[in-house]
Every structure is written in C-alpha cells, then in structure tokens.
XYZ file of C-alpha atoms in Angstrom:
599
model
C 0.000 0.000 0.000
C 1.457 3.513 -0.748
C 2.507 5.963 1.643
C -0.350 8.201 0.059
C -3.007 5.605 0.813
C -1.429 4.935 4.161
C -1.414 9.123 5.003
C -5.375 8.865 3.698
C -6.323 6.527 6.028
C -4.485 8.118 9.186
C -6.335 11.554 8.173
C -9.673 9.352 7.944
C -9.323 7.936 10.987
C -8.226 10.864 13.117
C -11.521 12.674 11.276
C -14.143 10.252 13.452
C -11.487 9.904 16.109
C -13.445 12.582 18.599
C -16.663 11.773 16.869
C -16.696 7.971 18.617
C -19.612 7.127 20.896
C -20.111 4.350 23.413
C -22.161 2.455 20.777
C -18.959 2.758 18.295
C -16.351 2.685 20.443
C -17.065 -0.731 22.559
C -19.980 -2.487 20.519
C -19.967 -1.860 16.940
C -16.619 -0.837 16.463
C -14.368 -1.042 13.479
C -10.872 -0.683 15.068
C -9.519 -4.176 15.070
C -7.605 -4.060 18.372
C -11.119 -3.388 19.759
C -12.739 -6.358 17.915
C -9.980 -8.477 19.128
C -10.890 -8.199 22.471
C -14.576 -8.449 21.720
C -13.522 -12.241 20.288
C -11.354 -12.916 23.103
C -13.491 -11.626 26.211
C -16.659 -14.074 24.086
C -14.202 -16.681 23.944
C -13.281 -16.735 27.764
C -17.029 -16.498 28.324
C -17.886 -19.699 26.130
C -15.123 -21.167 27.574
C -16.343 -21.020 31.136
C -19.895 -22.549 29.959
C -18.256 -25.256 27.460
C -15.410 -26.196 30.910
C -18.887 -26.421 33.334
C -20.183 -28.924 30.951
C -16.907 -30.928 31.104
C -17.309 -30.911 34.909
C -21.086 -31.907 34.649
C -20.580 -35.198 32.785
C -17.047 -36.047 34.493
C -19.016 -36.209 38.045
C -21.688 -38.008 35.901
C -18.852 -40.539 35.092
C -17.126 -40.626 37.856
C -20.157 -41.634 40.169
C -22.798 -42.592 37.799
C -26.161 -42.770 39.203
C -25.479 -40.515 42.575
C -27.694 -37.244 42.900
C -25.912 -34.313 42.528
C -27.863 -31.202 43.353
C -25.676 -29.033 40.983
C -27.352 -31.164 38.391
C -30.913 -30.329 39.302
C -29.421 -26.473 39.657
C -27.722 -26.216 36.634
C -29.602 -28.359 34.560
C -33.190 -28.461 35.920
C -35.754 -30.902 36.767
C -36.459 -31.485 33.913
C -32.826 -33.198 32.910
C -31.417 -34.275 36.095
C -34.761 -35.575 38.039
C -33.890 -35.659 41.689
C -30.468 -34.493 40.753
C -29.790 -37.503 38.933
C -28.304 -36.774 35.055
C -30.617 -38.283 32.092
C -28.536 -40.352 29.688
C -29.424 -38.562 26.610
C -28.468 -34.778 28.577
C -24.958 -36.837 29.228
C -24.792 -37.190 25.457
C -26.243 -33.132 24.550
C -23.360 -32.195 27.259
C -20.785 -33.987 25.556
C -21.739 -33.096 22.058
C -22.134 -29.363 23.202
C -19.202 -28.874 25.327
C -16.990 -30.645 22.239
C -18.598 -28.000 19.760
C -18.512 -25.018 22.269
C -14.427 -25.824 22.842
C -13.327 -26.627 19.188
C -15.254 -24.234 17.144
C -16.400 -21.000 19.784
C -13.238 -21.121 22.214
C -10.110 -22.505 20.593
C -10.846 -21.246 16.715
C -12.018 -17.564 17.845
C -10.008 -17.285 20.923
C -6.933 -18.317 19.134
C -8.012 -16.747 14.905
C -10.289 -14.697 16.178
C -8.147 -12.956 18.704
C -4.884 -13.254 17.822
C -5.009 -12.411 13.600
C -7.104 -9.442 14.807
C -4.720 -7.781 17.389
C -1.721 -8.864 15.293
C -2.013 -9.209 11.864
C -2.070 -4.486 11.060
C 0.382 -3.599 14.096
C 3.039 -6.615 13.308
C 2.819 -5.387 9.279
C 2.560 -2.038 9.523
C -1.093 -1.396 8.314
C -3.530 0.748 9.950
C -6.157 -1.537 10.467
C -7.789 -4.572 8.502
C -8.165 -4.261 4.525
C -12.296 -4.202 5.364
C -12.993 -2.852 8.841
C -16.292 -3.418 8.191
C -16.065 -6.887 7.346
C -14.147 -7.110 10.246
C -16.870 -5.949 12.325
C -19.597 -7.982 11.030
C -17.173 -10.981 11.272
C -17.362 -10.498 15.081
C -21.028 -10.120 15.403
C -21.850 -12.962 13.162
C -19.823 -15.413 15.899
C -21.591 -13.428 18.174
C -24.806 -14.333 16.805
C -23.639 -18.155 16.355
C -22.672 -18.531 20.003
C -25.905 -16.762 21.077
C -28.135 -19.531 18.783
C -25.624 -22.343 20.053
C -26.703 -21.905 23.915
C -29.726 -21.501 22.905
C -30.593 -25.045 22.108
C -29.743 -25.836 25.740
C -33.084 -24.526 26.519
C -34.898 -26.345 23.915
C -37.564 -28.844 25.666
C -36.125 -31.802 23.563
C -32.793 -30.871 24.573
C -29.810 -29.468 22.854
C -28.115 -31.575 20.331
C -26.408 -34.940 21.410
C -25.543 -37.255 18.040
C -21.481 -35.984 19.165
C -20.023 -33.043 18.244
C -19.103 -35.249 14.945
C -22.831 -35.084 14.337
C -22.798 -37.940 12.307
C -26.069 -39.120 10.388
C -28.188 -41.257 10.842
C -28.671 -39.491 14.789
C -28.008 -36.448 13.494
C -30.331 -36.278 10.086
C -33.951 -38.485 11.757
C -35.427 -35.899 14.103
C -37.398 -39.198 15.622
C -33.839 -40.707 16.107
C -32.919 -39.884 19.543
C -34.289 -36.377 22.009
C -31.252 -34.151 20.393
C -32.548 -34.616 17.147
C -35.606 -32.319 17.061
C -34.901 -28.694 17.522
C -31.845 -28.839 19.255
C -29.771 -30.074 16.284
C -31.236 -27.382 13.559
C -30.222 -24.947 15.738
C -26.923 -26.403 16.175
C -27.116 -26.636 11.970
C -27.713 -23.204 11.785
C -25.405 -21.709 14.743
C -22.607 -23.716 12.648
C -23.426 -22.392 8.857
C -23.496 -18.665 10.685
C -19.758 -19.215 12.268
C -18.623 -20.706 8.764
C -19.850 -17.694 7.466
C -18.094 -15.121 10.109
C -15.077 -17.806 9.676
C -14.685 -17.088 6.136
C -15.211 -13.378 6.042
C -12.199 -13.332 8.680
C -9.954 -15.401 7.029
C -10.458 -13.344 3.474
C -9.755 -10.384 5.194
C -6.537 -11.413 7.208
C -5.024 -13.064 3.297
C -5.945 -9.649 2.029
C -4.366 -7.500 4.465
C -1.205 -9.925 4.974
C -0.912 -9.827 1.169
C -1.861 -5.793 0.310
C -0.801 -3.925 3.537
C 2.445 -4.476 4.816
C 4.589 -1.511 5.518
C 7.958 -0.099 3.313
C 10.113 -2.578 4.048
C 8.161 -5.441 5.245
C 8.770 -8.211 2.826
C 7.370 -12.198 3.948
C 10.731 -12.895 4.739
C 10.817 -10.115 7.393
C 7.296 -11.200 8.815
C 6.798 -12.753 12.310
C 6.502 -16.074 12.586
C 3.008 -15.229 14.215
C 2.018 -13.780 10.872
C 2.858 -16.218 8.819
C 0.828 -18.848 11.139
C -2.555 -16.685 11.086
C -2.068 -16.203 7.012
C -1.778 -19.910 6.704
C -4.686 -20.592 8.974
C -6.702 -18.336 7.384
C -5.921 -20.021 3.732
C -6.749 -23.555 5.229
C -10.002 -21.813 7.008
C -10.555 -20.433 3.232
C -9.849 -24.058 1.681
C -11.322 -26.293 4.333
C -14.473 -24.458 5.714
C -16.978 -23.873 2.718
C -16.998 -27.855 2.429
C -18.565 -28.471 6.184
C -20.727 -25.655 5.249
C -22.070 -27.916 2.284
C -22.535 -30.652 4.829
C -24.278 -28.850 6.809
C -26.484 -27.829 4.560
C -27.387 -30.301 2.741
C -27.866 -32.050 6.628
C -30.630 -29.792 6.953
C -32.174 -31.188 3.361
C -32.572 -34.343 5.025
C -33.277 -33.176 7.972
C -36.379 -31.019 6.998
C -37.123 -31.530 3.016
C -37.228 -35.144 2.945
C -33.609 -35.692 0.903
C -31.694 -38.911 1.302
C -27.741 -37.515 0.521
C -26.573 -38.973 3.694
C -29.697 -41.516 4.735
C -29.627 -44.858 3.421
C -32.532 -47.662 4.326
C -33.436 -47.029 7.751
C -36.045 -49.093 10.439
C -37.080 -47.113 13.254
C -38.931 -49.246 15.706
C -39.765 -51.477 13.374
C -41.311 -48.942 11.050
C -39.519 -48.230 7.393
C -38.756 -44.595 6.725
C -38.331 -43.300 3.099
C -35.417 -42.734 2.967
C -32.702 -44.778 0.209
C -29.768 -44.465 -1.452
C -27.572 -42.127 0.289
C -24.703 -42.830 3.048
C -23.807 -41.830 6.173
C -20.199 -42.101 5.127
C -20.369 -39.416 2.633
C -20.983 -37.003 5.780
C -17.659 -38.500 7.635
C -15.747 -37.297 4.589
C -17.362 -34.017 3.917
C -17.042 -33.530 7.815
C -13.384 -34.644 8.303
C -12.400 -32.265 5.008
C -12.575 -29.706 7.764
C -12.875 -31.616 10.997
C -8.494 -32.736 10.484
C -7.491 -29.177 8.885
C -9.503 -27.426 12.270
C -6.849 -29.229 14.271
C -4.671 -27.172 12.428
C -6.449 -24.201 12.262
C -6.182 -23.997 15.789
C -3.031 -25.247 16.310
C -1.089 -23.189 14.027
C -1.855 -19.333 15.548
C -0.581 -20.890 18.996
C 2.235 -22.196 17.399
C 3.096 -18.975 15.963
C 2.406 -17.776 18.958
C 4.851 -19.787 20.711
C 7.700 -19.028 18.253
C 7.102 -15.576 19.301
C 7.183 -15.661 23.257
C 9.785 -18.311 23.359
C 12.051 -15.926 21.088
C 11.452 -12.940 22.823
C 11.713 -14.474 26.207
C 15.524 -16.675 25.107
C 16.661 -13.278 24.111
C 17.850 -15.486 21.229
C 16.637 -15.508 17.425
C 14.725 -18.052 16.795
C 16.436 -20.976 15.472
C 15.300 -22.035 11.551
C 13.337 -18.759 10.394
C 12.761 -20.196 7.061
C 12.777 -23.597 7.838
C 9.940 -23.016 10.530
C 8.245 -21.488 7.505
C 8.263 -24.272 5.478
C 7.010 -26.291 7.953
C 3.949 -24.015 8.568
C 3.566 -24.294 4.851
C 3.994 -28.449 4.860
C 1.311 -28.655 7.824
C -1.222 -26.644 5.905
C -0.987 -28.506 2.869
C -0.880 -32.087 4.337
C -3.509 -30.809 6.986
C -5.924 -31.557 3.878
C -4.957 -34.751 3.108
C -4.893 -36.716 5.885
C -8.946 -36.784 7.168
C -9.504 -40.349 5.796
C -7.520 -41.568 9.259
C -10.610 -40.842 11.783
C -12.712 -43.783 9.480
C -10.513 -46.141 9.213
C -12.976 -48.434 10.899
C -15.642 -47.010 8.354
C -15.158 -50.283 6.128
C -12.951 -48.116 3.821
C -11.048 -50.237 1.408
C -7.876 -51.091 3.068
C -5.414 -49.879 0.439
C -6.839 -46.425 0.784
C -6.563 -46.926 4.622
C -2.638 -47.117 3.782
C -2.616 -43.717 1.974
C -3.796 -42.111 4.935
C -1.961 -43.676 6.891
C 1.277 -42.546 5.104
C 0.315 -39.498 4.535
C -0.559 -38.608 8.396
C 3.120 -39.916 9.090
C 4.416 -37.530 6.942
C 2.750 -34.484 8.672
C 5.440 -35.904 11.830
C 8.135 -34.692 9.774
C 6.538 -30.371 9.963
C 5.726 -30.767 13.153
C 8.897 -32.189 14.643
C 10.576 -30.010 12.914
C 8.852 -27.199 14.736
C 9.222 -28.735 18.151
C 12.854 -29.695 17.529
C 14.024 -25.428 16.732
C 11.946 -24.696 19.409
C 13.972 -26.732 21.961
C 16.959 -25.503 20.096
C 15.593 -21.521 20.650
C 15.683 -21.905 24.158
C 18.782 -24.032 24.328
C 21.615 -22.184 26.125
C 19.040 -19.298 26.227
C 18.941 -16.142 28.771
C 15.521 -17.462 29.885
C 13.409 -14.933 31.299
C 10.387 -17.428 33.163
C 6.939 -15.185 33.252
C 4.048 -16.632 32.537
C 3.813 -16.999 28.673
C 7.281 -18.193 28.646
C 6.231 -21.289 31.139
C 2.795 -21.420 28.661
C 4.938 -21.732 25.739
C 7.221 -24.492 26.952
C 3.813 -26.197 28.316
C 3.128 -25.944 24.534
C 6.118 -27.808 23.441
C 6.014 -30.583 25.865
C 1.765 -31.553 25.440
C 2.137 -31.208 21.354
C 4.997 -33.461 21.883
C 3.580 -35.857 24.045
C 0.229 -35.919 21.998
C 1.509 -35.888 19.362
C 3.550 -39.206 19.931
C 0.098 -40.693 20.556
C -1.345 -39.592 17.604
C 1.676 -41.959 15.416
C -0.637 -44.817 16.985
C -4.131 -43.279 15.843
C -2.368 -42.646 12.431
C -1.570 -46.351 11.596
C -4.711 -47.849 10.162
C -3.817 -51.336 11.572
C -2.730 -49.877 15.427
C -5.926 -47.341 15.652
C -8.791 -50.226 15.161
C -8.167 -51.643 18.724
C -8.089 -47.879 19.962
C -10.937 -46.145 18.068
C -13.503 -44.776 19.871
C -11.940 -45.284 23.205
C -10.531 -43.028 26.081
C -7.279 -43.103 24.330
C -8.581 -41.093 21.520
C -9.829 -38.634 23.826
C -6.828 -38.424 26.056
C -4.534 -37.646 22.435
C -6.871 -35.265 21.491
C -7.307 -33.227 24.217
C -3.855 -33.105 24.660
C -2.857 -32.029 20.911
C -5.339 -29.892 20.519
C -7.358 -28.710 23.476
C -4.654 -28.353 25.966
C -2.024 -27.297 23.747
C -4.391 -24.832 21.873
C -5.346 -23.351 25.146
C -1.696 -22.922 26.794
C -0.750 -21.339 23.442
C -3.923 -18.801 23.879
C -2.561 -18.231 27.407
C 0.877 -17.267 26.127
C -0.892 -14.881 23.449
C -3.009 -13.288 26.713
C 0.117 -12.937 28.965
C 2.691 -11.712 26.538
C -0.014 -9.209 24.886
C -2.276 -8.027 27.749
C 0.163 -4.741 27.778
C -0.620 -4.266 24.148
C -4.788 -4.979 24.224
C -4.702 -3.066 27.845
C -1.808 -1.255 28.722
C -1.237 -2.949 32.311
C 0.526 -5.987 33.083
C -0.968 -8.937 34.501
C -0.077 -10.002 38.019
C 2.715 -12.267 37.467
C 2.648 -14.168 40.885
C -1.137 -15.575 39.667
C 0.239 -16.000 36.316
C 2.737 -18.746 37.727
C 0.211 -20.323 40.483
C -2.069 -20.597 37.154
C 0.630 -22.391 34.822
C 1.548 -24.571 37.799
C -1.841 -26.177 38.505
C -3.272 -26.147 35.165
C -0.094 -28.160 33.831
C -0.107 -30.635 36.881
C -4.117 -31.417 36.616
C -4.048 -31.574 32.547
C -1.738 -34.060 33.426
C -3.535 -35.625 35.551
C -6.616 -35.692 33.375
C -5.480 -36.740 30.270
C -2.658 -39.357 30.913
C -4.852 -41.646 32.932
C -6.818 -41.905 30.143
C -4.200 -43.274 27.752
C -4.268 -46.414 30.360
C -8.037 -46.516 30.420
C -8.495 -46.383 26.920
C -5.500 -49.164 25.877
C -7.495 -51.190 28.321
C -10.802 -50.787 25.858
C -13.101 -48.404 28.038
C -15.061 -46.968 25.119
C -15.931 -42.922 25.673
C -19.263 -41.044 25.723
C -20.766 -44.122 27.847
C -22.235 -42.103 30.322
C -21.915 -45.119 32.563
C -19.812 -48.401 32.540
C -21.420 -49.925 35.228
C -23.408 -52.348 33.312
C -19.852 -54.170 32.016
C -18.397 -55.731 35.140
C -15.008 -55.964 32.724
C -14.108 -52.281 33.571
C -15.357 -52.222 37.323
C -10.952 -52.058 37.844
C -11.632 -48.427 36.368
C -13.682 -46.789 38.260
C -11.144 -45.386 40.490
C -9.333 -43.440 37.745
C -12.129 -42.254 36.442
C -12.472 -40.859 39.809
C -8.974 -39.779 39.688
C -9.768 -37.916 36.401
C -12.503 -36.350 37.663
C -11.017 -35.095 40.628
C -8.022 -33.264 38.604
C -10.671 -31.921 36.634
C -12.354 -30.378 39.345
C -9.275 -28.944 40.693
C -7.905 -27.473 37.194
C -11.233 -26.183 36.436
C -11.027 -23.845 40.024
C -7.757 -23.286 39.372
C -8.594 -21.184 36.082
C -10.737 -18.674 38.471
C -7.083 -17.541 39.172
C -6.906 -16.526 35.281
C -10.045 -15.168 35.466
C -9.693 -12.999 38.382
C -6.140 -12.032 37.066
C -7.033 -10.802 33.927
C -10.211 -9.157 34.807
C -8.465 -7.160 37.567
C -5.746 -6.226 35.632
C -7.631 -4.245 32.930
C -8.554 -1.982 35.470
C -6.098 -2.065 38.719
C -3.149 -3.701 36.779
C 0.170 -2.121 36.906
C 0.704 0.171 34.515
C 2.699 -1.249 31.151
C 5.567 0.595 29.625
C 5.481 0.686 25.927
C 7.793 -2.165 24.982
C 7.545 -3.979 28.572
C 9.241 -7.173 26.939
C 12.216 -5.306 25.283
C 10.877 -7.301 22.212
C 11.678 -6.410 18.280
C 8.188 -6.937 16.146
C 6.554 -3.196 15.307
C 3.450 -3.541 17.325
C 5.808 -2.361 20.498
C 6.771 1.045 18.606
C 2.925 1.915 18.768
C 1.878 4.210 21.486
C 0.276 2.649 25.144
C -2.737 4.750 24.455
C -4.850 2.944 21.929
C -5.471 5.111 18.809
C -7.478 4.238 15.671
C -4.809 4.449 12.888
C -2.209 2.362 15.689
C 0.584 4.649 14.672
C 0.813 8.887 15.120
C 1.848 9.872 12.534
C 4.254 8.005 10.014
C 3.965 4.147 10.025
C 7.615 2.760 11.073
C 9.369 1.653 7.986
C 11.221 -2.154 8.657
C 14.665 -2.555 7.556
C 15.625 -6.397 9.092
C 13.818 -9.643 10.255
C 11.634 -9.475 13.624
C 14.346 -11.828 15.708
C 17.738 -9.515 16.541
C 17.592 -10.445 20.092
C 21.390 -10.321 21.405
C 22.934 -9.281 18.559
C 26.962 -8.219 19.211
C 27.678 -4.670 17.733
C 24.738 -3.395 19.900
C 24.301 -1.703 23.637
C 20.908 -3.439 23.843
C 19.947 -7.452 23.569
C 17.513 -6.389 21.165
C 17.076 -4.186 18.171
C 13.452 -3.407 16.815
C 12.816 -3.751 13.257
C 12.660 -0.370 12.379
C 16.317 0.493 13.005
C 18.657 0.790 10.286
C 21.003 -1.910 9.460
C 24.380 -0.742 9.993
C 27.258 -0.600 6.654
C 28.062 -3.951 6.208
C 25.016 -5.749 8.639
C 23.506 -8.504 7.224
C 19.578 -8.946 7.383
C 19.124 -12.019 9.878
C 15.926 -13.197 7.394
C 17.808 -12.663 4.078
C 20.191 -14.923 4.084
C-alpha cells in the first residue's frame, strides 16, 4: 500500500477519532484491536460454559447414578430428576461442550483474537483491509454462540448425536431427544460461524498480502504472521466444504432428501429414505474436521515461536525452515482426514494412503518442536508466565503428538478407536495445547490490548496447577483407553469388565475439578488487571516486532503519525555490535550488517 493511501487513512481515521460514541467505540466498532478483544473476552465467556459442561458429565462418570444437586441447579428438573443426570443430557453435554471448545473457544479465541490484534500492528497497516467486514465478522460469531446456547433450553434438549454429528442421529429428528430442535439450531449456529469464519480469514489473506509496511517483505514477517495467514488459507480451503454438509444435513433433515440416509427401520417402522450414506458425511465432515486441528493449532504455534524468542533473548532458530514447515502442515492438513474412518469399512489400500500421509505431517511438526527446543537451548531465559505457557506448549504437542503416530496407523488405531485413548490424544494435541498457546498470546499481549501488566505471581500459580491437573486428566486416560473403556458411555457400570476403572475415572474427575477452580485464578487475574493492573511501559518485553513502537494509548490508525518503515527480520535479540539485547525492526542496518531473514 502507498505511503499516500497509508497518510489517507491516518487523516480518515483521526476525522471520526473525537466523533466515537459508546455504541462505536465498545460495541460496533471497526478498530480491530477493539474487535480483538470483543472475540477474546466471548471466547473466555464460552469457555467457562463449554469447561462447566466438562465438569457436569465427568461427576456423571465418575459416580454414575449418585444425585448431585448441581445437576438439578444447573440443569433443571427437567434433565437431572432428583439431581440424577438423564442419559441422553450426558450425550447433549458432551456433544455441546466438544462443539462449544473446538469451534467457539479454541478457533475464535486463538483466529479470532490473535489475527485481529496482530495481523495491522506486526505489518505495519492501519487496520484490517475491510474494517467493516471485520466488524460484522465479530457479530456474526456473536450471533452463532448466542443460537448455540440456545438449544440448551430447547424442551427436547440441545443436540447430542457428538459433536461429529454424524447421520443417521443427526439427520432423523425421531432418532434420539437431540434430534428435534436442538440439532437445527446447532445446523444453523454452525453455517453462521462458517460464514463469520470465512469473512475473517479473506480479510486477514488480504491485508497480509496488500498492507504491509515499506520494508516489510514475507521474509521479514513474524513467525506469528505467517501462522494466522496460513490458517486463514486452510479456514478459506477447508471451511466452505462443512458448510455444504451442513447444509445439505438440513435437506434431510427437513425436506425429505436422502444424501446422507440410506434404508433405515425405526422401531420397526420403514422410513423413506434410500440411497444415500452416512459415510459421505464423515468425509465431507473430516475435510474440515483434520485441517480445524490445524487451524487452531497453528496461531498458537506462531504464537509460541514468538514468546519463546522474545523471552531466550535469542533468534529463533530455523526462520525459514519453521516457515516451510507451517507451509507443509497446511498442505498435508488436507490430506490426511480419511484416518478418523478407518474403521468405516474403507477399502484397506486407501486406509494405507492415509496412513502414510498422516506420518508424513510428523516430519513439519517435529521439525517445529525440535528449533523450538533448540531456541531456548543455552538461552537467557526470562520465566513469566507466557514463557512457562509456551514451553507447556512444546512438551503436550509433543507428548500428543507421539500418541497420535498410533491413531495414524490404520492397523494400530482399530483396537483404539472410539476409546478413552482417543480422547486423552486429542485433548492433549489440541485442546490443551491450543489453550496454553492462547494463554501465552493473553500474557505476553495483555500490555498491548490493555496497557497494564498482569499479576505475574497468579500468572505462575495458574501455569503450575493447570499443567499438573491436565496431566492428571489426560494421561490416565491413555491407560483406560489401551485397556478398551469406550468414551461417551455415560456409565460403565453395566460391564463388570471395567469395574478395575472406576477409580481413575475418579482420579480424572477429581483433577478436573481442581484445574477447572484453578482457572478462576486466570479469570480474576485478567479481569483485575484491565482496570487495577500495573501500569505497562510501551515495549515492557524489550521485544523487536513493530506492534511495540505503537503508542500505550490505543489510537485508531495504531501509529501517530508516520507508520515505522522495517529494515531487518523481527528476531535480533542479542545481537553483538549493539548496547541493547535487542534491536526493533525499524532500526537501520548498519554498513556492512547482514539482514538475519535474508540470508
């Protein structure tokens, strides 16, 4: 973008700057550091309700049958008579709490947040290439959410077929309770995100691609850039096809089609429906359903790259080659989704392809783990609380992702499928991972969003529990699930085979409970702190990327003023010929410096 069209938009901006109301300001606003923290401050609140669910059915596991008068409370008569959980509202919590975390926490607390707040100030651009796309992009997943907890107060019941949704439950309203109301409003809640979801992503490629300040070439772009322009080309690629599925659910659903219904008796009675297949929805639904791993994975690995960079005082080891590994991951992200049916009845030569081709995405990702441990290596480690989040990262996608070498071999994954073991590599890949990469973002960037630090003292009572108890969740589970407990029973009490497991589920549930309290720490910490927290400087983390040369005091526009121009990469940290350990990207190189990203 020219400095002309760059000097137009500052004047623009600082036109309505005095002109801003409440309504414009906090609400319907087009600044994107604003609309960041509306996506982050929804996604901590969706969060809380999708983690209560988790809680529900885990005491519902743990001690199945007992009456619980949290479950009469929370839930109502209705579902938990006598404080006693129904079986079908363990299934709706399950199914909910799995959509809630995926799609309305990790992908907008992580996308949503992150490519907002980051994406103009680490380029150089003003704001988004459409602020008003931008806007509406908020206030359609604002919308979604809304319609999603509303089918928890549907009289059927919110939807409960799995957060897979997979036909037939899913697509015969007289199926199962979640069928009838509850499910088209999940249907619709989910085309309206895929919608906000794909007016994001357009508008982060654009801006990435049009917008980048004098200077800034892709070479000389954070690694935290580069992972929220990939994400938002696999959102771009992957997205649009669940949208089909969902659509053409609702066909079934509601206009008597048969794409995904087949010959079905119901109670003895034969519906209409032939010649369509269920399995036709697995693929249209794992086209996205493997890439989303990825799509939330990849911002928190970028954002990772960042803190543990910045926090080494080192550069961080394999620019280019960490590149071409986000790059590898994106493309193989969308050709691997055959791997969650391998016990589908697919032919097994094709259940070989996927298999080698999920192998091969261990090559990226290793490769990222590996320069991160080499980053830190022999670093001046500086432990706050997004550093410890960002090692937390390294070690749970390493350990889940060693798990996931087992779900990827067609032959191993049959005894496994469906079990505790899937749900224990899962979480621990994505969830877990995911959400200590989102904590890194919060604690490293709260100065930026708020201008006051977090209290660091919470920060590392926080990191502390929450890494013990996801422990303590998840690796139990492993055990349980190798030993063939199958998951979303929402009792096991009628097999006297897994009676021996009863006491880690207990276990489980107990860490759960404990890591769930534990995140009122969080809660309370960041809350406070946008109001009573400590004052930030402007660059409190002495870091290099060009959202730190921007003034405390938020302005529309981000920079007074000139936009910096960049002259070298974003990771001079300790660089000899320098006073500092750390030289921004808009100083000059000096005669005869060589660009760190060039070479």
């Amino acid at each position: 973008m020219s400095a002309v069209g760059h000097e137009l938009t500052h004047d623009h901006a600082h036109d309505h700057h005095h002109k801003e109301t409440f309504i414009t300001k906090y609400i319907f606003s087009m600044d994107h550091k604003m609309i960041a923290k509306q996506f982050l401050i929804t996604g901590i609140v969706m969060g809380i309700i999708g983690i209560v669910m988790s809680l529900l059915f885990r005491m519902q596991i743990a001690w199945p049958e007992e009456s619980f008068k949290v479950f009469s409370w929370l839930l109502g008569e209705n579902f938990a008579p006598g404080g006693v959980m129904r079986n079908d509202i363990y299934l709706a919590l399950v199914t909910i709490h799995g959509t809630i975390m995926v799609f309305f926490v990790l992908t907008a607390g992580l996308s949503g947040t992150f490519s907002n707040l980051l994406i103009p100030l680490q380029i150089g651009a003003r704001d988004m290439a459409s602020a008003f796309m931008n806007m509406l992009s908020f206030w359609l997943f604002f919308l979604a959410s809304v319609i999603m907890l509303a089918s928890l107060f549907v009289e059927s019941g919110p939807a409960s077929a799995g957060w897979t949704i997979y036909p037939p439950l899913s697509a015969v309203e007289q199926a199962i309770p979640g069928s009838g109301t509850g499910m088209t409003l999940w249907l619709i809640s989910m085309a309206i995100f895929i919608a906000q979801s794909l007016m994001g992503s357009l508008n982060y490629i654009v801006t990435v691609l049009n917008m980048r300040t004098k200077g800034m070439t892709m070479t000389r772009m954070p690694l935290t850039v580069w992972a929220l322009f990939v994400t938002a080309i696999i959102g771009v690629v992957s997205f649009p096809v669940l949208l089909s599925a969902a659509l053409l659910l609702i066909f079934d659903r509601s206009f008597g089609t048969s794409f995904f219904l087949s010959d079905i008796y119901l109670a003895g009675e034969v519906l209409h429906y032939q010649g369509g297949s269920p399995v036709l929805f697995e693929h249209l639904f794992w086209f996205l359903g493997h890439p989303e791993v990825y799509i939330v994975i990849l911002p928190a690995m970028g954002i990772t790259s960042e803190v543990l960079s910045a926090n080494a005082r080192k550069p961080i080891f394999g620019y280019r080659a960490m590149i071409t590994s986000i790059l590898a991951i994106a493309f193989l992200s969308t050709i691997v989704w055959g791997h969650h049916m391998f016990v589908s009845g697919m032919n097994p030569f094709l259940g070989s392809v996927f298999t080698f081709t999920t192998l091969l995405i261990a090559i990226p990702s290793a490769v990222k783990a590996f320069n991160y441990i080499t980053t830190i290596w022999k670093g001046n480690l500086q432990m706050n609380p997004a550093m410890l989040f960002s090692i937390g990262f390294v070690s749970t996608f390493i350990t889940g992702g060693l798990t996931g070498i087992i779900l990827g071999d067609s032959t191993l994954d049959i005894n496994v499928h469906d079990t505790y073991f899937v749900v224990a590599h899962f979480h621990l890949v994505m969830g877990i991972s995911a959400l200590y990469g989102m904590f890194a973002g919060i604690y490293h960037w709260f100065p930026k969003m708020y201008g006051r630090m977090m209290n660091k003292n919470l920060g590392y009572i926080h990191f502390w529990v929450t890494a013990v108890c996801a422990y303590g969740v998840f690796f139990p589970m492993h055990f349980i699930g190798l030993a063939g407990l199958p998951r979303r029973y929402y009792t096991n009490s009628a097999f006297p085979m897994f009676d021996d497991m009863v006491d880690v589920n207990v276990l489980i549930t107990m860490f759960a409970l404990i890591g769930a309290a534990f995140q009122l720490v969080f809660l309370w910490n960041f809350f406070y702190s946008i109001f009573y927290g400590k004052k930030a400087t402007q660059n409190p983390w002495r870091a290099t990327t060009l959202e730190w040369t921007t003034p405390v005091a938020h302005i529309h526009g981000n920079w007074p003023g000139e936009i910096p121009e960049v002259h070298r990469w974003p990771y001079d940290y300790s660089k000899p010929g320098y006073e500092e350990d750390f030289v921004p990207q808009n100083v000059p190189l000096k005669e005869g410096e060589k660009d760190g990203g060039a070479h």
